[in-house]
XYZ file of N, CA and C in Angstrom:
810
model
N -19.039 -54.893 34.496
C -18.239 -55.241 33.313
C -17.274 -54.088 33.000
N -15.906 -54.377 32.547
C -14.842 -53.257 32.445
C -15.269 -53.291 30.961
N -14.864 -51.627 30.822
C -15.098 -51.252 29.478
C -13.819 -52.029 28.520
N -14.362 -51.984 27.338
C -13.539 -52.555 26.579
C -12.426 -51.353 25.815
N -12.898 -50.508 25.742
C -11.323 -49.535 25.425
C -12.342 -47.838 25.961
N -11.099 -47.102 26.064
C -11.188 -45.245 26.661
C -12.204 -44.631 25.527
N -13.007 -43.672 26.109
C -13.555 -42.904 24.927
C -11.580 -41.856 25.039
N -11.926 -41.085 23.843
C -11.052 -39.984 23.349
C -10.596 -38.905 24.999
N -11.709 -38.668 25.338
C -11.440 -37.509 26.949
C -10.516 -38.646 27.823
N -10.801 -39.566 27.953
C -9.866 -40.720 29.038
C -8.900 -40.947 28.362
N -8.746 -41.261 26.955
C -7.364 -41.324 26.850
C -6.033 -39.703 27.226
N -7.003 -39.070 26.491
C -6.006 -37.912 26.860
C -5.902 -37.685 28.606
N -6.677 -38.062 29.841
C -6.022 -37.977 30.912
C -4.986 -38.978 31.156
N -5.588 -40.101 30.326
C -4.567 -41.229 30.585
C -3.157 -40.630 29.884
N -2.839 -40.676 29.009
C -1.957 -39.542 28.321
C -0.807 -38.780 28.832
N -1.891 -38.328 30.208
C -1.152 -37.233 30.862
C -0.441 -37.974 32.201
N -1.122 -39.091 32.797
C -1.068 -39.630 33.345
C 0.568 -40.287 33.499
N 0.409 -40.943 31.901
C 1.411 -41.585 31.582
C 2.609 -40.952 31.565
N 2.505 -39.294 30.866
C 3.531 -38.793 31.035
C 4.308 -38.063 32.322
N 3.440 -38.224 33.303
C 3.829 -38.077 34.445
C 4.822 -38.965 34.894
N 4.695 -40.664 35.058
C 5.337 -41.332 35.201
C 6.512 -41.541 34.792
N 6.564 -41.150 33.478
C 7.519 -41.917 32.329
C 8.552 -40.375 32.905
N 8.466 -39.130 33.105
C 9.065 -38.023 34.166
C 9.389 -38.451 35.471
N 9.272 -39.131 35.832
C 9.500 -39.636 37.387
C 10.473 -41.022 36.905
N 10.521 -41.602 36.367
C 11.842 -42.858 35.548
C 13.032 -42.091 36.834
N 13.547 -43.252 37.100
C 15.160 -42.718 37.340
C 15.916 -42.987 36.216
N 17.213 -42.402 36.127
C 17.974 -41.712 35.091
C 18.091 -43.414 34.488
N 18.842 -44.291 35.377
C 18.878 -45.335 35.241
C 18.109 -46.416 34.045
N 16.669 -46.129 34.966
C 15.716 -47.005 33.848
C 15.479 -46.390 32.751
N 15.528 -44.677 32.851
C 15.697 -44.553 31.427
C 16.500 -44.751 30.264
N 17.514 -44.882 30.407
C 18.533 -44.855 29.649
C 18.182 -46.763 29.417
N 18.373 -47.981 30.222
C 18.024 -48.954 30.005
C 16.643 -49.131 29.459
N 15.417 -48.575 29.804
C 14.335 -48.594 28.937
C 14.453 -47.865 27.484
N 15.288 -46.849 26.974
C 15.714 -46.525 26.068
C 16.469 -47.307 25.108
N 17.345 -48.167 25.986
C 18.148 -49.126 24.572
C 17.434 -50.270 24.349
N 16.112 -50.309 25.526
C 15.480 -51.895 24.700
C 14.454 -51.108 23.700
N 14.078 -50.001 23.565
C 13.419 -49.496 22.433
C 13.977 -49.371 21.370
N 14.774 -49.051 21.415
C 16.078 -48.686 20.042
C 16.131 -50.363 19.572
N 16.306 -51.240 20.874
C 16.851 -52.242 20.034
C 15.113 -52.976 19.285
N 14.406 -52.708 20.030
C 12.904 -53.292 19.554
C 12.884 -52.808 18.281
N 12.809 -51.670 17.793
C 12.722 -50.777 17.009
C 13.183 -51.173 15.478
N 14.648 -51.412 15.538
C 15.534 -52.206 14.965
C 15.264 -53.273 14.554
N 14.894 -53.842 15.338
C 14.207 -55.525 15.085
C 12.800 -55.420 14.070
N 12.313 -54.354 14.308
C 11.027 -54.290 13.077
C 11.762 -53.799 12.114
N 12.684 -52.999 12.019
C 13.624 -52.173 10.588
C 14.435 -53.546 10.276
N 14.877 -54.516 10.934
C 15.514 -55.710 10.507
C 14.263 -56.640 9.171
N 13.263 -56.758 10.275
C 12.118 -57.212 9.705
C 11.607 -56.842 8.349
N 11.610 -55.437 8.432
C 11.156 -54.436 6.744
C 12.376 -55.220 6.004
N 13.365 -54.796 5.900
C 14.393 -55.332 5.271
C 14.653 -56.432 4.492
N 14.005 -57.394 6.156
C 14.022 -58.946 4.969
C 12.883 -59.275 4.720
N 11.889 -58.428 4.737
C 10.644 -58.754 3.528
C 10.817 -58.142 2.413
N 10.756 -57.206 2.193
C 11.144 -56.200 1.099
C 12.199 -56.577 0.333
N 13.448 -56.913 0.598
C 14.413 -57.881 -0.272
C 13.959 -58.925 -1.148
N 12.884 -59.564 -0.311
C 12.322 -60.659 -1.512
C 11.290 -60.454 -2.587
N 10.495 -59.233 -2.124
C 9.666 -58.942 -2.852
C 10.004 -58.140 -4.112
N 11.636 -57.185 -3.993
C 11.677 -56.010 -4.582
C 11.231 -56.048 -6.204
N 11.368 -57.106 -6.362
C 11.566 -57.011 -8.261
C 10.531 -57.514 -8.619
N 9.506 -57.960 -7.515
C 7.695 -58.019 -7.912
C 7.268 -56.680 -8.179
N 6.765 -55.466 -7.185
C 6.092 -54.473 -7.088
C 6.570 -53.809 -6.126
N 6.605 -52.509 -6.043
C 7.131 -51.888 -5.442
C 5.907 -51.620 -3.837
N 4.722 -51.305 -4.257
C 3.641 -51.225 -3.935
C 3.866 -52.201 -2.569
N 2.932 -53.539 -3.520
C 3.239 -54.469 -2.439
C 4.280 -54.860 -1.638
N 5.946 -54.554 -2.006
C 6.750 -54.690 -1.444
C 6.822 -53.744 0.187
N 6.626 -52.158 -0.037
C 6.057 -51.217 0.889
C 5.107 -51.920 1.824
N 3.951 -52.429 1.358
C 3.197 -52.497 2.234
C 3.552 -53.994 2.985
N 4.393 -54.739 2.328
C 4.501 -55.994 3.424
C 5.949 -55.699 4.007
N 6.605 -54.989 3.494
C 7.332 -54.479 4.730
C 6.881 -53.417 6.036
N 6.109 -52.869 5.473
C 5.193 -51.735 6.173
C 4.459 -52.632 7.751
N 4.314 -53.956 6.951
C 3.822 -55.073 7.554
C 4.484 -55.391 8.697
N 4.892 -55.659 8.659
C 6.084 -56.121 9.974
C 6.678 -55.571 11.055
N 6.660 -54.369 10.391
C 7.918 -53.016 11.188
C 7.327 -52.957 12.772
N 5.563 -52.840 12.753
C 5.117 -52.722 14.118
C 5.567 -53.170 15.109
N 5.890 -54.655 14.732
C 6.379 -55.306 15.769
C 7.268 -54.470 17.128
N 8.145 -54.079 16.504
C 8.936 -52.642 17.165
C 7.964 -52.222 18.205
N 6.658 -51.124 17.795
C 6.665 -50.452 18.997
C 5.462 -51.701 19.558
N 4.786 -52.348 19.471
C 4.298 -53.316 20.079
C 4.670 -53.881 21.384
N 5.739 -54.041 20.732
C 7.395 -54.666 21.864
C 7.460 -53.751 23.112
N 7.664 -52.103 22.648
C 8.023 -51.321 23.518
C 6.644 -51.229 24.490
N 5.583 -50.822 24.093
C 4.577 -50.412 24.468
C 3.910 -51.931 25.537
N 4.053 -52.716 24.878
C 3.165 -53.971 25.706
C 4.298 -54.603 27.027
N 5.953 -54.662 26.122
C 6.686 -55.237 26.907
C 7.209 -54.572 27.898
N 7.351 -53.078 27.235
C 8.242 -52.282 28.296
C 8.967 -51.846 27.546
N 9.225 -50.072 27.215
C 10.406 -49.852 26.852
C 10.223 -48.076 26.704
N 11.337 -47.195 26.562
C 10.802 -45.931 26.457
C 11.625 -45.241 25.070
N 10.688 -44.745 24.517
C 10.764 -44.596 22.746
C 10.387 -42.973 22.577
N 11.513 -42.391 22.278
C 11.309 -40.686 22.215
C 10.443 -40.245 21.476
N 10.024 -41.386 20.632
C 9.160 -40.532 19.318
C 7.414 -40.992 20.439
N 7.387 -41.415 20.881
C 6.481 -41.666 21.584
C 5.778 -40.814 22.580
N 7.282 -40.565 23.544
C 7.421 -39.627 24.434
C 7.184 -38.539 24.010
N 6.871 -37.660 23.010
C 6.654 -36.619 22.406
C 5.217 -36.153 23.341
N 4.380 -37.320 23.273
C 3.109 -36.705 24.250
C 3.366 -36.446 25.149
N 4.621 -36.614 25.861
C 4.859 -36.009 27.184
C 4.233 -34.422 26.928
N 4.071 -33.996 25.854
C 4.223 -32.313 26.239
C 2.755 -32.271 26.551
N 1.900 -32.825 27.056
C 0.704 -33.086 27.084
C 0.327 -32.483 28.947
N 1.142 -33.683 29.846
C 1.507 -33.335 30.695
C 1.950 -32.214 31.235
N 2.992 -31.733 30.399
C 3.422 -30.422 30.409
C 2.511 -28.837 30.702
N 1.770 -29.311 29.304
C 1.194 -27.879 29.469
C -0.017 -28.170 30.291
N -0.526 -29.357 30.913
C -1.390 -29.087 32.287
C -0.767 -28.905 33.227
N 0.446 -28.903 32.859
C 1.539 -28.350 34.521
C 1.793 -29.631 35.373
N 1.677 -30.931 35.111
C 1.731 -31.810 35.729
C 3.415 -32.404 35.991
N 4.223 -31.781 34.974
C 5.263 -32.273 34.994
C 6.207 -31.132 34.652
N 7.596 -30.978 35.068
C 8.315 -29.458 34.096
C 8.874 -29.607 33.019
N 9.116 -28.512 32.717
C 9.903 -28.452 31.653
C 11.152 -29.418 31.248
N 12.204 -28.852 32.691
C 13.221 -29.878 33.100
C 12.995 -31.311 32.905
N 11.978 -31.817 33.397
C 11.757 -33.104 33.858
C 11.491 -33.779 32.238
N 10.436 -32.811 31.354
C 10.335 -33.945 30.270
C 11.580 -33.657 29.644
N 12.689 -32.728 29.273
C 14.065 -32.569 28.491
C 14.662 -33.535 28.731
N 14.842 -34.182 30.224
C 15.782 -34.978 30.698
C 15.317 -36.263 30.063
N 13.746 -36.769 30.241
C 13.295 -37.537 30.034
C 13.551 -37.820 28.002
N 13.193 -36.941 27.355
C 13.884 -36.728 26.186
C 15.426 -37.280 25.996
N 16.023 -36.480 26.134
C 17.538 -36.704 26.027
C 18.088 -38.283 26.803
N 17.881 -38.632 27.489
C 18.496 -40.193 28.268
C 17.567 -41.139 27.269
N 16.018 -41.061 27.110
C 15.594 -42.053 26.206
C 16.318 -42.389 24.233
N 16.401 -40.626 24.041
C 16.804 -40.267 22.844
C 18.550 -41.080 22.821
N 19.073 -40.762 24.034
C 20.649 -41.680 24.055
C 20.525 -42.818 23.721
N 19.643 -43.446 24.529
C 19.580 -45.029 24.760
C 18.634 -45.638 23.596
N 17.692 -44.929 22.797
C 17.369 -45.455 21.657
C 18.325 -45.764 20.426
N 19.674 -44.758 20.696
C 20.412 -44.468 19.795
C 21.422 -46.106 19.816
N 21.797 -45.994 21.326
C 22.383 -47.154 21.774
C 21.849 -48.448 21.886
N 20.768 -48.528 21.644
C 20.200 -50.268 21.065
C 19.806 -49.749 19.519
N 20.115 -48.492 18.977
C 19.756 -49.074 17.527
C 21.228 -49.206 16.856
N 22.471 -49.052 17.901
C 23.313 -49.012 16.787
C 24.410 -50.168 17.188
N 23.864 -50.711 18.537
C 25.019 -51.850 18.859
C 23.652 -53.408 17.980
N 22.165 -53.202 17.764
C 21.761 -54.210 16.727
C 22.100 -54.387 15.321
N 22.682 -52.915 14.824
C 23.183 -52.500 13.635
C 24.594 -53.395 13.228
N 25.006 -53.309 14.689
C 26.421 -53.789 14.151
C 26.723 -54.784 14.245
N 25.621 -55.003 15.375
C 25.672 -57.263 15.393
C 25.508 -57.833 14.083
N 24.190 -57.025 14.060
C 23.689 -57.993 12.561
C 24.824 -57.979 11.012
N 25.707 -56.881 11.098
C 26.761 -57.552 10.335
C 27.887 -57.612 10.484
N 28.253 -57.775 12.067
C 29.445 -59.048 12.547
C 28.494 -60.520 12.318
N 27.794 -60.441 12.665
C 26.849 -61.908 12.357
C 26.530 -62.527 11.389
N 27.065 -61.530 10.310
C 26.667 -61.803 8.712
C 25.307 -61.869 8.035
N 24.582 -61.276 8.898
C 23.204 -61.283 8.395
C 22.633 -60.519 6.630
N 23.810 -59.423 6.840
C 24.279 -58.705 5.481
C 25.213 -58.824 4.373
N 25.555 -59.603 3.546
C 26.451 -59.896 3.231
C 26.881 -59.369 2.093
N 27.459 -58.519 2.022
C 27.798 -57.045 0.577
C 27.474 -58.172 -0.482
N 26.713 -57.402 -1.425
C 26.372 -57.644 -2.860
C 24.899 -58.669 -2.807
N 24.937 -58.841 -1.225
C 23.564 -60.145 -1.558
C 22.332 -58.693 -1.453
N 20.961 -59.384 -1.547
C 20.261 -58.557 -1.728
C 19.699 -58.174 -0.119
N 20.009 -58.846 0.659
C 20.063 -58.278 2.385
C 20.745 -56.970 2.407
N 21.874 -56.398 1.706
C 22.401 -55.497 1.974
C 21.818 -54.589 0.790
N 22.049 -55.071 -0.220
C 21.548 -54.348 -1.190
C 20.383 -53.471 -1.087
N 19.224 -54.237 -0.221
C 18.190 -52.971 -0.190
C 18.222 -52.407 1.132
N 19.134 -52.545 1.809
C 19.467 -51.430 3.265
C 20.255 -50.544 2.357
N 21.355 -50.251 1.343
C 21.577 -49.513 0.524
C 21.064 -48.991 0.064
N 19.702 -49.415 -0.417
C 18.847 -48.215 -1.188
C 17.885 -47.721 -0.195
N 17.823 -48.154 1.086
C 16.643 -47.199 1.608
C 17.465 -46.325 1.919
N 18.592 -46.124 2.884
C 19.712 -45.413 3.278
C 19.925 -44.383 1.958
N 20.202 -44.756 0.781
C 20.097 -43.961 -0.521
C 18.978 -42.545 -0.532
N 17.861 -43.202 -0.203
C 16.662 -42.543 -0.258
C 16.063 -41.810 0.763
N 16.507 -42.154 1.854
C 16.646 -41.253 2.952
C 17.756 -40.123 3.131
N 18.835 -39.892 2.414
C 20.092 -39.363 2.183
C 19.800 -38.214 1.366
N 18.911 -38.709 -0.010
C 18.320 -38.091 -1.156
C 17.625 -37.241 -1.183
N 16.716 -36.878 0.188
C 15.828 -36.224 0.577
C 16.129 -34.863 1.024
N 15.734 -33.711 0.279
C 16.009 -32.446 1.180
C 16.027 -32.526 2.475
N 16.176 -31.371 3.496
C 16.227 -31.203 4.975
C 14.795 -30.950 4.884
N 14.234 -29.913 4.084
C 13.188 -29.984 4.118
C 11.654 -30.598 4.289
N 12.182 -31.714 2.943
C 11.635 -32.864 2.908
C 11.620 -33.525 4.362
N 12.342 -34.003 4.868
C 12.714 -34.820 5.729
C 11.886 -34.654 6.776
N 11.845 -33.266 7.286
C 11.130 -32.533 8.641
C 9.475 -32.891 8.213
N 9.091 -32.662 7.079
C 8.006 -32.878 6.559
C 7.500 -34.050 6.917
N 7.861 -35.225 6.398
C 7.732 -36.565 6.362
C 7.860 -36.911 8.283
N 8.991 -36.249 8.739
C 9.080 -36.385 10.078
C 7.485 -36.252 10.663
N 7.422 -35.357 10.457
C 5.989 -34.681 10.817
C 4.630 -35.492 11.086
N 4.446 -36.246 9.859
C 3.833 -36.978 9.400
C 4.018 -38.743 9.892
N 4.883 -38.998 9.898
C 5.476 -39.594 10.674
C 5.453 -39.836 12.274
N 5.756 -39.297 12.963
C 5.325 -39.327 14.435
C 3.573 -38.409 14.337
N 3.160 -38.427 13.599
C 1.810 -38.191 13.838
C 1.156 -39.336 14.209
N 1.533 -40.212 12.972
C 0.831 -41.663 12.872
C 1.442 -42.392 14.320
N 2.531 -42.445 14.556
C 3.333 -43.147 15.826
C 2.459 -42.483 17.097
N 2.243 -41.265 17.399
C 1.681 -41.206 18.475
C 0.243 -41.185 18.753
N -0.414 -41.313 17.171
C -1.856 -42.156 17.323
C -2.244 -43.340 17.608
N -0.516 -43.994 16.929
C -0.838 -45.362 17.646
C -0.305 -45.772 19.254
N 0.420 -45.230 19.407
C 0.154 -44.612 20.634
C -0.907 -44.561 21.763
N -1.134 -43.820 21.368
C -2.545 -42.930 21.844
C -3.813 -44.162 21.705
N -4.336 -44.603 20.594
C -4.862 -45.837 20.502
C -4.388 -46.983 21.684
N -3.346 -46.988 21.678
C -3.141 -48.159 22.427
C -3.609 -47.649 24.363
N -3.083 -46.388 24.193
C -3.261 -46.105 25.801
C -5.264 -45.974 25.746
N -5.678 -46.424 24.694
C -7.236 -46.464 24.753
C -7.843 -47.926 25.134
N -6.964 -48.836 24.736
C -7.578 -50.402 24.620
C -6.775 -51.182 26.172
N -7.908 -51.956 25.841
C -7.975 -52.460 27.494
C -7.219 -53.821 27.852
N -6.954 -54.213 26.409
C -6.221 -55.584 26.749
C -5.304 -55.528 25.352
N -3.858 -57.019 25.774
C -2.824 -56.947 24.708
C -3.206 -56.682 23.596
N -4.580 -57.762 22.665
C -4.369 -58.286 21.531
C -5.288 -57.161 21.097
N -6.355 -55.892 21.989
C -6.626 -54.563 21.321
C -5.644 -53.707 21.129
N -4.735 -53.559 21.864
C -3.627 -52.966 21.781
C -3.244 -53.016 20.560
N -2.596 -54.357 20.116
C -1.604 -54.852 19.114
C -2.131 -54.157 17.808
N -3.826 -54.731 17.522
C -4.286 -54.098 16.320
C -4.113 -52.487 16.421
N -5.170 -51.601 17.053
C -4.912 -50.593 17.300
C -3.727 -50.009 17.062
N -2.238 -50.470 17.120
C -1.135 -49.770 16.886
C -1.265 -50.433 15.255
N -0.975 -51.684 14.887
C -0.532 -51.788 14.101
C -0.829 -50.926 12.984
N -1.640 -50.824 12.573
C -1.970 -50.191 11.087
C -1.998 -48.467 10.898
N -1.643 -48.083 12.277
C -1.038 -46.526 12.233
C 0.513 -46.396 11.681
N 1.023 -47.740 12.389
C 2.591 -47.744 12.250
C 2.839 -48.110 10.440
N 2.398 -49.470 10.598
C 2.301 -49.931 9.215
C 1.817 -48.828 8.188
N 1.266 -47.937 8.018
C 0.948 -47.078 7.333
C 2.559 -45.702 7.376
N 2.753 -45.500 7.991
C 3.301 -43.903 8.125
C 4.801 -44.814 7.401
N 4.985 -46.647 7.730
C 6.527 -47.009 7.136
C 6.091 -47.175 5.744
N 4.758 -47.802 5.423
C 4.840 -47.684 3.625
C 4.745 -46.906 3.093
N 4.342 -45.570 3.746
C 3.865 -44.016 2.699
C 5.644 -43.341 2.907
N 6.598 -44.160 3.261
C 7.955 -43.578 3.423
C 8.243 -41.952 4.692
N 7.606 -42.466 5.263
C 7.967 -41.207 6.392
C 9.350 -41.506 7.083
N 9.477 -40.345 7.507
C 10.842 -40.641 8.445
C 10.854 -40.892 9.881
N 10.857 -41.297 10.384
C 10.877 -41.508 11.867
C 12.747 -41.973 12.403
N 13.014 -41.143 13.404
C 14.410 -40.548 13.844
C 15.051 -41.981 14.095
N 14.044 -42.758 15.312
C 14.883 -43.828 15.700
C 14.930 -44.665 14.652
N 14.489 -45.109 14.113
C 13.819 -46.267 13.022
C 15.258 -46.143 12.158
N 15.758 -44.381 11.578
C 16.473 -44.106 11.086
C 18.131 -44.121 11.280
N 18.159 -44.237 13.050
C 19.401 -44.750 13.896
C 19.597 -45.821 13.380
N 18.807 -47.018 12.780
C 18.826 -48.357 12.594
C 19.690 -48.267 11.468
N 18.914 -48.143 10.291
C 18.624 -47.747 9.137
C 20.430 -47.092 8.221
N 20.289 -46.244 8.723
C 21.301 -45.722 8.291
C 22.617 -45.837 8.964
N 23.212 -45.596 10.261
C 24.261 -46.722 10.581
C 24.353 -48.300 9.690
N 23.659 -48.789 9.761
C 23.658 -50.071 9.160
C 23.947 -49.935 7.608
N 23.334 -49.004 7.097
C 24.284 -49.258 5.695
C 25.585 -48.348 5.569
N 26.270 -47.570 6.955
C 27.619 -47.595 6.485
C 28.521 -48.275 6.967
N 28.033 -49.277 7.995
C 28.618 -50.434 8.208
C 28.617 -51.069 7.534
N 27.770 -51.673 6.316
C 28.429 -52.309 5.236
C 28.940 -51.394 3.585
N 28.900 -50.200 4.044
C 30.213 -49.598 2.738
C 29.340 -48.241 2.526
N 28.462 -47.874 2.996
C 27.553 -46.408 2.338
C 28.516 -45.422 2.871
N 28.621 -44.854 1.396
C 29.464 -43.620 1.643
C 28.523 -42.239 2.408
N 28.865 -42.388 3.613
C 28.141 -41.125 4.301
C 28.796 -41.170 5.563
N 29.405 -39.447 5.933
C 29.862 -39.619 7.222
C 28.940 -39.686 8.410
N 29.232 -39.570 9.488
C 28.290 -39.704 11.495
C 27.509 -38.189 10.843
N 28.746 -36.949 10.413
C 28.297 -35.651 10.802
C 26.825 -35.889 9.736
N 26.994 -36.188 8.840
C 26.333 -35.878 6.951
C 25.158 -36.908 7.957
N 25.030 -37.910 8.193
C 23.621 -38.546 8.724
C 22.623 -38.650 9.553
N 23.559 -37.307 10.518
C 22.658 -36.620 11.988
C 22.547 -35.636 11.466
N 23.199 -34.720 10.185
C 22.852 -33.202 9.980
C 21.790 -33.052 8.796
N 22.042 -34.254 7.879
C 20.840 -34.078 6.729
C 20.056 -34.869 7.050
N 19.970 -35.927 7.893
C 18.426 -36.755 7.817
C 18.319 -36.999 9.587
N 18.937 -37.574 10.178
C 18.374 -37.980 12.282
C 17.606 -36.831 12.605
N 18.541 -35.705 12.339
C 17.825 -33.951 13.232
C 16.672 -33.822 12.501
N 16.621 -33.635 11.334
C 15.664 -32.695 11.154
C 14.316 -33.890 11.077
N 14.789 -34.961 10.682
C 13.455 -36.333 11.093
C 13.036 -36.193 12.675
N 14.165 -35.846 13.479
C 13.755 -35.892 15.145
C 13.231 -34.271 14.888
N 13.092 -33.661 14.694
C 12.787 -31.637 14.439
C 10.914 -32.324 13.934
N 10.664 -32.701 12.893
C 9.340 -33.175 12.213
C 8.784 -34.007 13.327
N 9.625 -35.045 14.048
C 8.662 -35.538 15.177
C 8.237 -35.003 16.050
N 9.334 -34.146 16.887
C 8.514 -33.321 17.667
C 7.562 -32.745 17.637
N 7.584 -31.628 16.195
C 6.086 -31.208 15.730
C 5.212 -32.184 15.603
N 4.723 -33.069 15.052
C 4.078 -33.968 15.435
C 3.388 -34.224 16.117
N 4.333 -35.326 16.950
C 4.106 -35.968 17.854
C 3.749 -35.265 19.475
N 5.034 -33.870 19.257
C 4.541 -33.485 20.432
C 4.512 -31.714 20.191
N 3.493 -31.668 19.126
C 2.700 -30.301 19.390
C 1.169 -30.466 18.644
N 1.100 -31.039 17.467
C -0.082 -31.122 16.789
C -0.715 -32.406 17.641
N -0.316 -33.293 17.581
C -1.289 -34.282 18.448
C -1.724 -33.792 19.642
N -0.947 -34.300 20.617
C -1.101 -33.707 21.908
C -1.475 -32.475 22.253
N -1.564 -31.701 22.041
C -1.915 -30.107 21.948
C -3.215 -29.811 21.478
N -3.236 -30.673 20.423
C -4.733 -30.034 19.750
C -5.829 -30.769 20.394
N -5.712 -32.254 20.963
C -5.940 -33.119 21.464
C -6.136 -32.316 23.019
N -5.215 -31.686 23.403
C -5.735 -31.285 24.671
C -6.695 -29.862 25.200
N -6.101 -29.333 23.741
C -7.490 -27.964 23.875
C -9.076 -28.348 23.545
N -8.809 -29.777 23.304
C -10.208 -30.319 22.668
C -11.042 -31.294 24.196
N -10.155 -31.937 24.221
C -10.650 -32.930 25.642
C -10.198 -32.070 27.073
N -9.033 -31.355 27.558
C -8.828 -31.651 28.523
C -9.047 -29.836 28.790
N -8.849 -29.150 27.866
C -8.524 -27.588 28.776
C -10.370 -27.394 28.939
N -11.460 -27.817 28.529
C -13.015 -27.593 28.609
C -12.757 -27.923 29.900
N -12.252 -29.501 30.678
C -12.905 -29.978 31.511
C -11.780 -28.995 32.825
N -10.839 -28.459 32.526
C -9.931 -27.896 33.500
C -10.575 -26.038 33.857
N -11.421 -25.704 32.541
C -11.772 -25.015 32.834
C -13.113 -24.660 33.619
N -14.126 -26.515 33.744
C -15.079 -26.159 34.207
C -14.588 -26.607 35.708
N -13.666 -27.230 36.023
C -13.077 -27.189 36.833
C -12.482 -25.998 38.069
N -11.624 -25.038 37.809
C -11.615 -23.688 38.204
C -12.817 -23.342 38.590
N -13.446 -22.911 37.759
C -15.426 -22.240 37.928
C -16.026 -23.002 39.158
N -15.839 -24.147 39.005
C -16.657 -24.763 40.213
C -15.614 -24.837 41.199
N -14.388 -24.666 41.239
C -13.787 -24.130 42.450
C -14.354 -22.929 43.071
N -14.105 -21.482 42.102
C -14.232 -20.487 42.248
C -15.801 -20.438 43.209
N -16.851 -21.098 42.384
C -18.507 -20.808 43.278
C -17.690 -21.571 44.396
N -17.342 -22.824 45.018
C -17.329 -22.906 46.281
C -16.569 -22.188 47.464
C-alpha cells in the first residue's frame, strides 16, 4: 500500500529534489511556465475581487475571509496543473545549500519565472478591463481601488514584514502539497495556508503584479516607478526571507543537515 502523504524528512528531500529540476527548466519553459503562473495567480486575485465586492458593506471580517476563500485557486492551478511561481521557488534555496544546484542556476531560475509571472499578471490585468469586467464607479472597480489604496498606504517597512509572512504561509503550502500523495490531498493541504496569509492582508509580490497594475488601468493615481519601489520590491525582499531563508533553511538544519551528516561519518568509517 502507497503511503498516503511524506513524513516532514521526505518532504524536505523531496523539496530538494524539486528544486533541482525546476534549475534544469530550459530558459524557454521557464519563462512560459512563468506567465501561466502569473496568469493563474491573477485569476484567484480576479476571484478575491468579485467576492469581496459583494460582501463589502456586510462585514469586513467575513468579506476577508471569503475572499481569502477563493484566491487558492491560483496556486492550486500552478502546482497541480503546471506552472512556475517565484514566490514558491524561494525553496529552491534548499537545494542550494545542499549543493545540489548553483547559485547561477537558481538566479536564473528566479529572474525568467519572476519575468513571466509579471507577464501573465499584467497582460490578465489588462484584458479584464478591455473586456469590461471593471467598469469605473461600479463596485468591481471600486474595491480593486481600495485594495491597491491599502497596499500603497503601507510603509516599505510594513510591506517587507507582511511579505515575510506572507510567503511563509505560500511555501508551507507548498511544502504541504509536495507531502500529499494525490490531487484532492494536495488541494486541501494548500488551501487554507493560502487562504489564510490573503485574509490576514499579507503581501505577496505576484498576487500584487495583479493587483495593482489593474487599478491604474482603471484611473489609480500611481506611477510603474512608485508601485515596484514602495510595494512589488520590498513585498518580493519579505518573500524571499520567508520563503527562501526561514522556511527552507530552518527546515533543512532540522531534517536534512543530521541525515547528511550521518552520512559523511559512515563514509569516512568505510
Amino acid at each position: 500500500m502507497s503511503k498516503a502523504f511524506l513524513s516532514p524528512g521526505e518532504i524536505a528531500e523531496a523539496t530538494i529534489a524539486t528544486g533541482v529540476k525546476k534549475a534544469n527548466h530550459s530558459t524557454v519553459n521557464m519563462i512560459i511556465l512563468g506567465i501561466l503562473a502569473g496568469l493563474f495567480i491573477s485569476i484567484g486575485g480576479h476571484a478575491d475581487i468579485t467576492i469581496m465586492q459583494t460582501f463589502t458593506d456586510i462585514d469586513i471580517g467575513i468579506t476577508k475571509f471569503l475572499g481569502g476563500a477563493v484566491f487558492p485557486v491560483g496556486l492550486l492551478l500552478v502546482v497541480v496543473a503546471g506552472g512556475e511561481l517565484f514566490t514558491g521557488n524561494c525553496l529552491m534555496t534548499m537545494a542550494l545549500v545542499d549543493k545540489k544546484i548553483t547559485l547561477n542556476q537558481m538566479l536564473k531560475n528566479w529572474s525568467l519565472v519572476y519575468l513571466g509571472n509579471f507577464i501573465g499578471s499584467i497582460i490578465f490585468a489588462a484584458s479584464l478591463v478591455f473586456a469590461g469586467a471593471y467598469k469605473l464607479g461600479g463596485p468591481m472597480a471600486e474595491t480593486a481601488l481600495t485594495i491597491a489604496t491599502g497596499k500603497m498606504s503601507a510603509s516599505v517597512a510594513q510591506i517587507i514584514v507582511k511579505g515575510i509572512y506572507a510567503n511563509i504561509l505560500v511555501c508551507l503550502a507548498v511544502w504541504l502539497a509536495y507531502g500529499a500523495q494525490d490531487i484532492a490531498s494536495k488541494t486541501i493541504a494548500m488551501w487554507f495556508p493560502v487562504m489564510t496569509f490573503v485574509m490576514l492582508g499579507f503581501e505577496h509580490s505576484i498576487a500584487n503584479m495583479f493587483f495593482l497594475p489593474l487599478a491604474k488601468f482603471l484611473g489609480f493615481e500611481v506611477s510603474w516607478a512608485q508601485m515596484w519601489l514602495h510595494n512589488i520590491i520590498p513585498a518580493t525582499i519579505g518573500n524571499i526571507i520567508g520563503g527562501g531563508i526561514v522556511i527552507p533553511l530552518l527546515y533543512y538544519i532540522v531534517y536534512i543537515l543530521p541525515q547528511r551528516k550521518a552520512d559523511i561519518k559512515s563514509k569516512s568509517r568505510a
